[in-house]
PDB file of C-alpha atoms in Angstrom:
ATOM      1  CA  UNK A   1      56.326  21.756 177.438  1.00  0.00           C
ATOM      2  CA  UNK A   2      58.875  20.519 179.925  1.00  0.00           C
ATOM      3  CA  UNK A   3      60.733  23.836 179.937  1.00  0.00           C
ATOM      4  CA  UNK A   4      57.620  25.897 180.700  1.00  0.00           C
ATOM      5  CA  UNK A   5      56.678  23.477 183.488  1.00  0.00           C
ATOM      6  CA  UNK A   6      60.127  23.897 185.054  1.00  0.00           C
ATOM      7  CA  UNK A   7      59.813  27.678 184.880  1.00  0.00           C
ATOM      8  CA  UNK A   8      56.367  27.477 186.483  1.00  0.00           C
ATOM      9  CA  UNK A   9      57.659  25.263 189.293  1.00  0.00           C
ATOM     10  CA  UNK A  10      60.574  27.623 189.942  1.00  0.00           C
ATOM     11  CA  UNK A  11      58.194  30.589 190.075  1.00  0.00           C
ATOM     12  CA  UNK A  12      55.860  28.725 192.430  1.00  0.00           C
ATOM     13  CA  UNK A  13      58.786  27.836 194.710  1.00  0.00           C
ATOM     14  CA  UNK A  14      60.009  31.426 194.926  1.00  0.00           C
ATOM     15  CA  UNK A  15      56.433  32.618 195.483  1.00  0.00           C
ATOM     16  CA  UNK A  16      55.851  30.190 198.358  1.00  0.00           C
ATOM     17  CA  UNK A  17      59.192  31.191 199.896  1.00  0.00           C
ATOM     18  CA  UNK A  18      58.256  34.870 199.697  1.00  0.00           C
ATOM     19  CA  UNK A  19      54.851  34.161 201.257  1.00  0.00           C
ATOM     20  CA  UNK A  20      56.493  32.224 204.097  1.00  0.00           C
ATOM     21  CA  UNK A  21      58.933  35.093 204.700  1.00  0.00           C
ATOM     22  CA  UNK A  22      56.074  37.598 204.715  1.00  0.00           C
ATOM     23  CA  UNK A  23      54.022  35.524 207.161  1.00  0.00           C
ATOM     24  CA  UNK A  24      57.020  35.034 209.474  1.00  0.00           C
ATOM     25  CA  UNK A  25      57.786  38.766 209.501  1.00  0.00           C
ATOM     26  CA  UNK A  26      54.110  39.602 210.061  1.00  0.00           C
ATOM     27  CA  UNK A  27      53.908  37.192 213.028  1.00  0.00           C
ATOM     28  CA  UNK A  28      57.109  38.618 214.545  1.00  0.00           C
ATOM     29  CA  UNK A  29      55.830  42.192 214.106  1.00  0.00           C
ATOM     30  CA  UNK A  30      52.506  41.258 215.737  1.00  0.00           C
ATOM     31  CA  UNK A  31      54.305  39.579 218.640  1.00  0.00           C
ATOM     32  CA  UNK A  32      56.609  42.545 219.189  1.00  0.00           C
ATOM     33  CA  UNK A  33      53.678  44.985 219.084  1.00  0.00           C
ATOM     34  CA  UNK A  34      51.739  42.863 221.602  1.00  0.00           C
ATOM     35  CA  UNK A  35      54.816  42.768 223.846  1.00  0.00           C
ATOM     36  CA  UNK A  36      55.185  46.547 223.618  1.00  0.00           C
ATOM     37  CA  UNK A  37      51.519  46.940 224.525  1.00  0.00           C
ATOM     38  CA  UNK A  38      51.977  44.647 227.518  1.00  0.00           C
ATOM     39  CA  UNK A  39      54.946  46.697 228.700  1.00  0.00           C
ATOM     40  CA  UNK A  40      53.060  49.963 228.324  1.00  0.00           C
ATOM     41  CA  UNK A  41      49.843  48.929 230.063  1.00  0.00           C
ATOM     42  CA  UNK A  42      51.473  46.653 232.635  1.00  0.00           C
ATOM     43  CA  UNK A  43      49.205  44.187 234.433  1.00  0.00           C
ATOM     44  CA  UNK A  44      46.004  45.775 233.091  1.00  0.00           C
ATOM     45  CA  UNK A  45      46.573  44.422 229.532  1.00  0.00           C
ATOM     46  CA  UNK A  46      46.452  40.830 230.842  1.00  0.00           C
ATOM     47  CA  UNK A  47      42.682  41.101 231.204  1.00  0.00           C
ATOM     48  CA  UNK A  48      42.331  42.119 227.532  1.00  0.00           C
ATOM     49  CA  UNK A  49      44.944  39.894 225.832  1.00  0.00           C
ATOM     50  CA  UNK A  50      44.835  36.211 226.700  1.00  0.00           C
TER      51      UNK A  50
END
């Protein structure tokens, strides 16, 4: 019982770490894409993106 619980906890830890990594990369990609859009459109994009 104890062994399976330890394996489950280890799997949960790695899963949460992977999810955090994925969310961080997604946020950075979104930020970079928004920045690129701002650069392309110039001052006009300010009215669309707050």
